[in-house]
Every structure is written in C-alpha cells, then in structure tokens.
PDB file of C-alpha atoms in Angstrom:
ATOM      1  CA  MET A   1      31.216  28.046  24.440  1.00 58.00           C
ATOM      2  CA  SER A   2      29.750  25.046  26.225  1.00 52.00           C
ATOM      3  CA  THR A   3      29.350  21.741  24.366  1.00 49.00           C
ATOM      4  CA  ASN A   4      28.119  19.759  27.392  1.00 50.00           C
ATOM      5  CA  THR A   5      24.515  18.945  26.500  1.00 50.00           C
ATOM      6  CA  SER A   6      23.832  17.572  30.008  1.00 59.00           C
ATOM      7  CA  VAL A   7      24.187  21.080  31.477  1.00 74.00           C
ATOM      8  CA  SER A   8      21.112  23.291  31.467  1.00 89.00           C
ATOM      9  CA  THR A   9      21.290  25.876  28.699  1.00 93.00           C
ATOM     10  CA  VAL A  10      19.833  29.363  28.500  1.00 94.00           C
ATOM     11  CA  PRO A  11      16.828  29.653  26.133  1.00 92.00           C
ATOM     12  CA  ARG A  12      17.496  31.712  23.027  1.00 90.00           C
ATOM     13  CA  ASP A  13      14.917  34.360  23.970  1.00 90.00           C
ATOM     14  CA  GLN A  14      16.813  34.975  27.224  1.00 92.00           C
ATOM     15  CA  TRP A  15      20.202  35.590  25.657  1.00 93.00           C
ATOM     16  CA  PRO A  16      21.556  39.027  26.643  1.00 91.00           C
ATOM     17  CA  PHE A  17      22.694  39.562  23.052  1.00 90.00           C
ATOM     18  CA  VAL A  18      21.287  39.316  19.536  1.00 89.00           C
ATOM     19  CA  GLU A  19      22.476  36.753  17.019  1.00 88.00           C
ATOM     20  CA  VAL A  20      23.423  38.413  13.723  1.00 87.00           C
ATOM     21  CA  LEU A  21      23.790  36.158  10.696  1.00 88.00           C
ATOM     22  CA  PRO A  22      24.849  37.079   7.142  1.00 90.00           C
ATOM     23  CA  ASP A  23      22.095  38.400   4.880  1.00 92.00           C
ATOM     24  CA  GLU A  24      21.921  35.157   2.898  1.00 95.00           C
ATOM     25  CA  TYR A  25      20.392  33.389   5.910  1.00 94.00           C
ATOM     26  CA  GLU A  26      17.334  35.628   5.502  1.00 93.00           C
ATOM     27  CA  ARG A  27      17.359  35.452   1.713  1.00 95.00           C
ATOM     28  CA  GLU A  28      14.057  34.981  -0.086  1.00 96.00           C
ATOM     29  CA  LEU A  29      13.622  32.420  -2.836  1.00 97.00           C
ATOM     30  CA  GLU A  30      15.522  33.156  -6.042  1.00 97.00           C
ATOM     31  CA  THR A  31      15.120  30.895  -9.045  1.00 98.00           C
ATOM     32  CA  ILE A  32      17.007  29.976 -12.178  1.00 97.00           C
ATOM     33  CA  ASP A  33      15.707  28.178 -15.263  1.00 98.00           C
ATOM     34  CA  VAL A  34      16.873  24.730 -16.313  1.00 97.00           C
ATOM     35  CA  TYR A  35      15.929  22.287 -19.036  1.00 97.00           C
ATOM     36  CA  ILE A  36      14.322  19.096 -17.820  1.00 96.00           C
ATOM     37  CA  ALA A  37      13.562  15.888 -19.684  1.00 96.00           C
ATOM     38  CA  LYS A  38      10.626  13.645 -18.899  1.00 94.00           C
ATOM     39  CA  ILE A  39      11.658  10.043 -19.518  1.00 92.00           C
ATOM     40  CA  ASP A  40      10.859   6.420 -18.717  1.00 91.00           C
ATOM     41  CA  CYS A  41      12.585   5.027 -15.634  1.00 89.00           C
ATOM     42  CA  LYS A  42      14.686   2.613 -17.695  1.00 90.00           C
ATOM     43  CA  GLN A  43      16.242   5.532 -19.581  1.00 91.00           C
ATOM     44  CA  THR A  44      17.565   7.231 -16.449  1.00 92.00           C
ATOM     45  CA  ASN A  45      21.115   5.864 -16.363  1.00 94.00           C
ATOM     46  CA  PRO A  46      21.756   6.225 -20.116  1.00 94.00           C
ATOM     47  CA  LEU A  47      20.415   9.789 -20.012  1.00 95.00           C
ATOM     48  CA  LEU A  48      22.611  10.746 -17.058  1.00 95.00           C
ATOM     49  CA  LYS A  49      25.659   9.428 -18.922  1.00 95.00           C
ATOM     50  CA  PHE A  50      24.635  11.484 -21.952  1.00 95.00           C
ATOM     51  CA  VAL A  51      24.243  14.600 -19.785  1.00 95.00           C
ATOM     52  CA  GLN A  52      27.663  14.143 -18.242  1.00 94.00           C
ATOM     53  CA  LYS A  53      29.348  13.662 -21.612  1.00 94.00           C
ATOM     54  CA  HIS A  54      27.561  16.120 -23.902  1.00 95.00           C
ATOM     55  CA  LEU A  55      25.917  18.922 -21.907  1.00 95.00           C
ATOM     56  CA  PRO A  56      27.329  21.919 -19.991  1.00 94.00           C
ATOM     57  CA  ALA A  57      28.103  21.169 -16.357  1.00 92.00           C
ATOM     58  CA  LEU A  58      25.383  22.037 -13.867  1.00 91.00           C
ATOM     59  CA  GLU A  59      27.512  24.400 -11.788  1.00 90.00           C
ATOM     60  CA  HIS A  60      26.425  25.770  -8.411  1.00 93.00           C
ATOM     61  CA  LEU A  61      23.220  23.722  -8.357  1.00 95.00           C
ATOM     62  CA  GLU A  62      24.517  20.763  -6.386  1.00 95.00           C
ATOM     63  CA  HIS A  63      21.735  21.395  -3.859  1.00 96.00           C
ATOM     64  CA  CYS A  64      19.101  20.474  -6.459  1.00 97.00           C
ATOM     65  CA  LYS A  65      18.443  16.776  -6.815  1.00 96.00           C
ATOM     66  CA  ARG A  66      18.990  15.683 -10.385  1.00 96.00           C
ATOM     67  CA  ILE A  67      15.845  13.565 -10.648  1.00 96.00           C
ATOM     68  CA  ARG A  68      12.270  14.249  -9.616  1.00 94.00           C
ATOM     69  CA  ARG A  69       9.334  11.893  -9.603  1.00 90.00           C
ATOM     70  CA  PRO A  70       6.174  13.899 -10.355  1.00 80.00           C
ATOM     71  CA  THR A  71       3.775  13.558  -7.442  1.00 70.00           C
ATOM     72  CA  HIS A  72       0.760  13.559  -9.747  1.00 64.00           C
ATOM     73  CA  GLU A  73       1.889  10.437 -11.622  1.00 56.00           C
ATOM     74  CA  LYS A  74      -0.512   7.594 -10.768  1.00 61.00           C
ATOM     75  CA  THR A  75      -0.035   5.271 -13.724  1.00 58.00           C
ATOM     76  CA  ALA A  76       2.046   2.116 -13.752  1.00 58.00           C
ATOM     77  CA  ASP A  77       4.410   3.598 -16.349  1.00 70.00           C
ATOM     78  CA  ILE A  78       6.037   6.184 -14.126  1.00 80.00           C
ATOM     79  CA  LYS A  79       8.022   8.865 -15.899  1.00 88.00           C
ATOM     80  CA  LEU A  80      10.813  10.771 -14.204  1.00 94.00           C
ATOM     81  CA  GLU A  81      11.929  14.365 -14.660  1.00 95.00           C
ATOM     82  CA  VAL A  82      15.672  14.890 -15.007  1.00 96.00           C
ATOM     83  CA  ILE A  83      17.544  18.193 -14.907  1.00 97.00           C
ATOM     84  CA  LEU A  84      19.688  18.461 -18.034  1.00 97.00           C
ATOM     85  CA  CYS A  85      21.468  21.822 -17.839  1.00 96.00           C
ATOM     86  CA  LEU A  86      20.963  25.541 -17.331  1.00 97.00           C
ATOM     87  CA  ARG A  87      18.682  27.160 -19.869  1.00 97.00           C
ATOM     88  CA  ASP A  88      21.140  29.952 -20.666  1.00 95.00           C
ATOM     89  CA  LYS A  89      23.932  27.521 -21.591  1.00 95.00           C
ATOM     90  CA  ILE A  90      22.386  26.071 -24.746  1.00 95.00           C
ATOM     91  CA  SER A  91      19.439  26.752 -27.045  1.00 96.00           C
ATOM     92  CA  LYS A  92      16.458  24.429 -26.957  1.00 95.00           C
ATOM     93  CA  GLU A  93      16.917  23.604 -30.642  1.00 95.00           C
ATOM     94  CA  GLU A  94      20.544  22.587 -30.104  1.00 96.00           C
ATOM     95  CA  LEU A  95      19.587  20.547 -27.049  1.00 96.00           C
ATOM     96  CA  ILE A  96      16.864  18.657 -28.907  1.00 95.00           C
ATOM     97  CA  GLN A  97      19.256  17.955 -31.764  1.00 95.00           C
ATOM     98  CA  LEU A  98      21.822  16.471 -29.372  1.00 95.00           C
ATOM     99  CA  LEU A  99      19.164  14.336 -27.722  1.00 95.00           C
ATOM    100  CA  GLU A 100      17.935  13.005 -31.060  1.00 95.00           C
ATOM    101  CA  GLN A 101      21.475  12.201 -32.174  1.00 95.00           C
ATOM    102  CA  ASN A 102      22.016  10.139 -29.025  1.00 94.00           C
ATOM    103  CA  GLY A 103      18.783   8.164 -28.993  1.00 92.00           C
ATOM    104  CA  PHE A 104      16.644  10.350 -26.735  1.00 92.00           C
ATOM    105  CA  GLY A 105      14.421  11.874 -29.381  1.00 90.00           C
ATOM    106  CA  GLN A 106      11.268  10.786 -27.536  1.00 89.00           C
ATOM    107  CA  ALA A 107      12.158  12.715 -24.380  1.00 92.00           C
ATOM    108  CA  GLU A 108       9.764  15.529 -23.546  1.00 93.00           C
ATOM    109  CA  ILE A 109      11.810  18.708 -22.989  1.00 96.00           C
ATOM    110  CA  THR A 110      10.472  21.573 -20.898  1.00 96.00           C
ATOM    111  CA  VAL A 111      11.832  24.453 -18.850  1.00 97.00           C
ATOM    112  CA  ALA A 112      11.523  24.527 -15.061  1.00 96.00           C
ATOM    113  CA  SER A 113      12.505  26.999 -12.371  1.00 97.00           C
ATOM    114  CA  VAL A 114      14.644  25.657  -9.535  1.00 97.00           C
ATOM    115  CA  CYS A 115      16.245  27.218  -6.454  1.00 97.00           C
ATOM    116  CA  LYS A 116      19.259  29.285  -7.414  1.00 97.00           C
ATOM    117  CA  HIS A 117      20.823  29.077  -3.954  1.00 97.00           C
ATOM    118  CA  ALA A 118      21.195  26.236  -1.488  1.00 96.00           C
ATOM    119  CA  PRO A 119      19.008  26.518   1.629  1.00 96.00           C
ATOM    120  CA  LEU A 120      21.112  27.494   4.625  1.00 95.00           C
ATOM    121  CA  ASN A 121      18.573  26.792   7.344  1.00 93.00           C
ATOM    122  CA  ARG A 122      15.411  24.824   8.011  1.00 93.00           C
ATOM    123  CA  LYS A 123      13.151  27.803   7.299  1.00 94.00           C
ATOM    124  CA  GLN A 124      14.526  28.248   3.786  1.00 96.00           C
ATOM    125  CA  TYR A 125      14.449  24.526   3.104  1.00 96.00           C
ATOM    126  CA  GLU A 126      10.797  24.173   4.089  1.00 96.00           C
ATOM    127  CA  ALA A 127       9.834  27.216   2.011  1.00 96.00           C
ATOM    128  CA  TRP A 128      11.742  26.172  -1.121  1.00 97.00           C
ATOM    129  CA  LYS A 129      11.636  22.376  -1.290  1.00 96.00           C
ATOM    130  CA  ASP A 130       8.291  22.153  -3.089  1.00 95.00           C
ATOM    131  CA  LEU A 131       9.644  23.986  -6.131  1.00 96.00           C
ATOM    132  CA  TRP A 132      12.120  21.181  -6.868  1.00 96.00           C
ATOM    133  CA  PRO A 133      13.550  18.474  -4.544  1.00 96.00           C
ATOM    134  CA  LEU A 134      16.545  19.739  -2.581  1.00 97.00           C
ATOM    135  CA  SER A 135      19.442  18.242  -0.684  1.00 95.00           C
ATOM    136  CA  TYR A 136      19.800  19.778   2.753  1.00 95.00           C
ATOM    137  CA  ARG A 137      21.900  19.024   5.804  1.00 92.00           C
ATOM    138  CA  GLU A 138      21.199  20.774   9.081  1.00 88.00           C
ATOM    139  CA  ASP A 139      24.063  22.987  10.247  1.00 87.00           C
ATOM    140  CA  THR A 140      24.290  22.456  14.007  1.00 82.00           C
ATOM    141  CA  ARG A 141      26.358  25.636  14.328  1.00 79.00           C
ATOM    142  CA  LEU A 142      23.147  27.575  13.701  1.00 83.00           C
ATOM    143  CA  ASP A 143      21.821  26.365  17.045  1.00 84.00           C
ATOM    144  CA  PRO A 144      24.531  27.311  19.560  1.00 88.00           C
ATOM    145  CA  LYS A 145      24.069  26.445  23.229  1.00 90.00           C
ATOM    146  CA  PHE A 146      25.006  28.718  26.130  1.00 93.00           C
ATOM    147  CA  THR A 147      24.963  27.875  29.819  1.00 94.00           C
ATOM    148  CA  GLU A 148      24.686  30.390  32.647  1.00 95.00           C
ATOM    149  CA  ASP A 149      28.455  30.089  33.099  1.00 94.00           C
ATOM    150  CA  ASP A 150      28.969  30.827  29.405  1.00 94.00           C
ATOM    151  CA  ILE A 151      26.844  33.970  29.692  1.00 95.00           C
ATOM    152  CA  GLU A 152      28.827  35.121  32.729  1.00 96.00           C
ATOM    153  CA  THR A 153      32.079  34.542  30.846  1.00 96.00           C
ATOM    154  CA  ILE A 154      30.818  36.580  27.887  1.00 96.00           C
ATOM    155  CA  HIS A 155      29.780  39.405  30.216  1.00 95.00           C
ATOM    156  CA  ALA A 156      33.176  39.385  31.913  1.00 96.00           C
ATOM    157  CA  HIS A 157      35.123  39.662  28.661  1.00 97.00           C
ATOM    158  CA  MET A 158      32.829  42.338  27.237  1.00 96.00           C
ATOM    159  CA  ASP A 159      32.883  44.397  30.449  1.00 96.00           C
ATOM    160  CA  SER A 160      36.666  44.225  30.429  1.00 96.00           C
ATOM    161  CA  ILE A 161      37.175  45.512  26.888  1.00 97.00           C
ATOM    162  CA  LEU A 162      34.385  48.097  27.143  1.00 96.00           C
ATOM    163  CA  ALA A 163      36.245  49.582  30.094  1.00 96.00           C
ATOM    164  CA  THR A 164      39.153  50.438  27.777  1.00 93.00           C
ATOM    165  CA  ASP A 165      37.168  53.346  26.295  1.00 88.00           C
ATOM    166  CA  THR A 166      38.624  52.676  22.839  1.00 93.00           C
ATOM    167  CA  ILE A 167      37.992  50.352  19.904  1.00 96.00           C
ATOM    168  CA  THR A 168      39.316  47.058  21.228  1.00 97.00           C
ATOM    169  CA  CYS A 169      39.392  43.424  20.132  1.00 97.00           C
ATOM    170  CA  ARG A 170      40.072  40.432  22.383  1.00 97.00           C
ATOM    171  CA  ILE A 171      40.652  36.860  21.171  1.00 97.00           C
ATOM    172  CA  VAL A 172      39.994  34.060  23.657  1.00 96.00           C
ATOM    173  CA  ASN A 173      40.563  30.312  23.633  1.00 94.00           C
ATOM    174  CA  PRO A 174      37.156  29.100  24.935  1.00 93.00           C
ATOM    175  CA  SER A 175      38.482  25.707  26.032  1.00 91.00           C
ATOM    176  CA  THR A 176      40.722  27.374  28.626  1.00 94.00           C
ATOM    177  CA  ASN A 177      39.134  30.839  28.781  1.00 95.00           C
ATOM    178  CA  SER A 178      42.610  32.272  28.271  1.00 95.00           C
ATOM    179  CA  VAL A 179      43.125  35.603  26.523  1.00 96.00           C
ATOM    180  CA  LEU A 180      45.369  35.033  23.509  1.00 95.00           C
ATOM    181  CA  ALA A 181      45.401  38.598  22.238  1.00 96.00           C
ATOM    182  CA  GLN A 182      43.984  42.024  22.972  1.00 97.00           C
ATOM    183  CA  LYS A 183      44.629  44.989  20.735  1.00 96.00           C
ATOM    184  CA  SER A 184      43.195  48.424  20.116  1.00 95.00           C
ATOM    185  CA  ASP A 185      42.621  50.343  16.916  1.00 94.00           C
ATOM    186  CA  SER A 186      45.755  52.066  15.587  1.00 93.00           C
ATOM    187  CA  ARG A 187      44.679  53.324  12.180  1.00 92.00           C
ATOM    188  CA  SER A 188      46.336  56.629  12.982  1.00 91.00           C
ATOM    189  CA  GLU A 189      49.588  54.743  12.352  1.00 93.00           C
ATOM    190  CA  HIS A 190      48.410  52.652   9.387  1.00 93.00           C
ATOM    191  CA  PRO A 191      45.017  52.463   7.589  1.00 90.00           C
ATOM    192  CA  LEU A 192      44.917  48.659   7.917  1.00 91.00           C
ATOM    193  CA  HIS A 193      45.606  48.556  11.634  1.00 93.00           C
ATOM    194  CA  HIS A 194      42.048  47.907  12.770  1.00 95.00           C
ATOM    195  CA  ALA A 195      41.662  46.419  16.235  1.00 95.00           C
ATOM    196  CA  VAL A 196      40.618  43.028  14.842  1.00 95.00           C
ATOM    197  CA  MET A 197      43.544  42.924  12.408  1.00 94.00           C
ATOM    198  CA  ASN A 198      45.965  43.878  15.160  1.00 96.00           C
ATOM    199  CA  ALA A 199      44.634  41.154  17.462  1.00 96.00           C
ATOM    200  CA  ILE A 200      44.871  38.508  14.740  1.00 95.00           C
ATOM    201  CA  ASP A 201      48.431  39.616  14.057  1.00 94.00           C
ATOM    202  CA  GLN A 202      49.253  39.223  17.749  1.00 95.00           C
ATOM    203  CA  VAL A 203      47.949  35.637  17.688  1.00 94.00           C
ATOM    204  CA  ALA A 204      49.998  34.961  14.546  1.00 92.00           C
ATOM    205  CA  GLN A 205      53.153  36.319  16.165  1.00 91.00           C
ATOM    206  CA  ALA A 206      52.603  34.145  19.233  1.00 88.00           C
ATOM    207  CA  GLU A 207      52.143  31.035  17.109  1.00 82.00           C
ATOM    208  CA  ARG A 208      55.237  31.803  15.045  1.00 81.00           C
ATOM    209  CA  SER A 209      57.186  32.131  18.270  1.00 77.00           C
ATOM    210  CA  THR A 210      55.832  28.777  19.470  1.00 72.00           C
ATOM    211  CA  LYS A 211      56.841  27.101  16.213  1.00 67.00           C
ATOM    212  CA  LYS A 212      60.354  28.461  16.534  1.00 65.00           C
ATOM    213  CA  ARG A 213      60.597  26.774  19.916  1.00 62.00           C
ATOM    214  CA  GLY A 214      59.660  23.495  18.227  1.00 60.00           C
ATOM    215  CA  ALA A 215      56.546  22.920  20.328  1.00 53.00           C
ATOM    216  CA  ARG A 216      54.602  21.016  17.667  1.00 54.00           C
ATOM    217  CA  GLU A 217      52.615  18.971  20.189  1.00 54.00           C
ATOM    218  CA  MET A 218      51.428  22.148  21.867  1.00 55.00           C
ATOM    219  CA  LEU A 219      50.257  23.505  18.529  1.00 52.00           C
ATOM    220  CA  GLU A 220      48.256  20.359  17.849  1.00 54.00           C
ATOM    221  CA  GLN A 221      46.673  20.466  21.282  1.00 51.00           C
ATOM    222  CA  GLU A 222      45.695  24.081  20.750  1.00 53.00           C
ATOM    223  CA  LYS A 223      44.225  23.220  17.332  1.00 50.00           C
ATOM    224  CA  ALA A 224      46.295  25.926  15.732  1.00 47.00           C
ATOM    225  CA  SER A 225      46.576  24.355  12.290  1.00 54.00           C
ATOM    226  CA  TYR A 226      44.505  27.275  11.015  1.00 73.00           C
ATOM    227  CA  LEU A 227      44.947  30.668  12.585  1.00 83.00           C
ATOM    228  CA  CYS A 228      42.252  31.473  15.185  1.00 88.00           C
ATOM    229  CA  THR A 229      40.126  28.415  14.380  1.00 87.00           C
ATOM    230  CA  GLY A 230      37.711  27.739  17.239  1.00 88.00           C
ATOM    231  CA  TYR A 231      38.553  30.915  19.149  1.00 93.00           C
ATOM    232  CA  ASP A 232      36.045  33.461  20.455  1.00 95.00           C
ATOM    233  CA  VAL A 233      36.424  37.089  19.408  1.00 96.00           C
ATOM    234  CA  TYR A 234      35.110  40.007  21.458  1.00 96.00           C
ATOM    235  CA  VAL A 235      34.986  43.500  19.960  1.00 96.00           C
ATOM    236  CA  THR A 236      33.717  46.797  21.315  1.00 95.00           C
ATOM    237  CA  HIS A 237      32.543  47.966  17.888  1.00 92.00           C
ATOM    238  CA  GLU A 238      31.241  46.270  14.767  1.00 86.00           C
ATOM    239  CA  PRO A 239      34.235  45.222  12.638  1.00 82.00           C
ATOM    240  CA  CYS A 240      34.974  47.158   9.473  1.00 77.00           C
ATOM    241  CA  ALA A 241      33.429  45.656   6.330  1.00 72.00           C
ATOM    242  CA  MET A 242      36.891  45.201   4.840  1.00 65.00           C
TER     243      MET A 242
END
C-alpha cells in the first residue's frame, strides 16, 4: 500500500478492516532463570572472555543485554551484574568451581529471571524492560499507513473476489495494482490445492516462464528474487492453518 508520507492517511480506528497479528504479539511476560555475577567494573572484560570460553552459549536470549548496572547503587565503587548462562545448563556448584579456577572466586553469584522472549512491539517492551534491560528496535511494519485511495483499492479487490461465490485468492503487485494471480479452491482434485496454494503456484509458473524468456532485468524490477515478496494477497476465507 501507500508509502508516500506526504499524503493524508486514514486513522487506524477508521479502517474498514481489523488488523490480525500472530498470537505472540499479544503474549504476556514469560521468564527464564539465568545465573548472574556481581563484579567490579574492571573485571567486566575478563569475565566476558571467560563466559565465552567456558560457559554454555546463551541461546535465544540475544534480546537481553548482557550487563546491567543496578539502579540502587550509589557508592563510588559501582558493581555490575553480568548474565553468565541459563540456570538449567549447569549446576551452581559447577559454575562456582569454574569461576574460582579462573580467578573470579570473589564474584557474587545469584539467580535472576529475565524475559524469555524478545519484545515484538512497544507495549511489550515497556511492560518487560524493568525486569532486565532489553534490546529493542521498532518494527515500522507494525504501523502500516493507508490512504483513501488505498482503501478504495482494497475494497475493489475484495468486492471482485467475493463476487466469485467460492473460496478465492488473488495476488496483486501493489506498485502497479496489477493482478498477478487469481485461483479458487480445488481440493476436490487434490487435498493440497487450497486457493492460496494454487495462486502462489500460478505466480511461480509465471516467473518460471519469464526466466525462460531471459528477462532478468524485468525480474529485478519486479523484485521477484523471492516468490511473492512485497505482494498483497486477498482471500475470501481465512487461509488453512497448514
């Protein structure tokens, strides 16, 4: 749809449709336990090298910042809190032994709960960030803009496929508003021939035909490096979960 920010857009509460996002965008806070070490600032780099070399990798927690400065610390000798690894990857006794063997025997080891999942929107970030510092980058795709012309275009495509009186899928190139494929459900012929699958297959066949003609420049202009990237899809019924 429209990317021209100078054109007046329709407010979200006036959209003639409802935005439906995956369940994880409404997910409540879930936590997972990690070991943290409280250390002097000067020990930070050596400790991080130790963590990288000797401790289990901190997988799927890239959204959690590795180091936290306690907000209640007011003294001149500031101590930092560093995430070491997941609690379920190593026993506390084994962890302490490794720390002592590598010169970190004075580190204070505790267990903390951090966010298990990365925040996907501003609401989640604001609700979760106080538990442990998080990295977060706003996803501009979560704030789509529609002009009056965009809304009219959407209505036109939906009215057209709803008039077919069958389960139908239409794929459109929004930059040209051209219909690239339109297919109906044909599961009576094959259980995988859903309308959406049939329409995607039609786009694939068209692109294969274009490649055979050697029109590489056309493919680049149409941004067809990945099948259906950037296209709009209109369906009369909610797609099958498969």
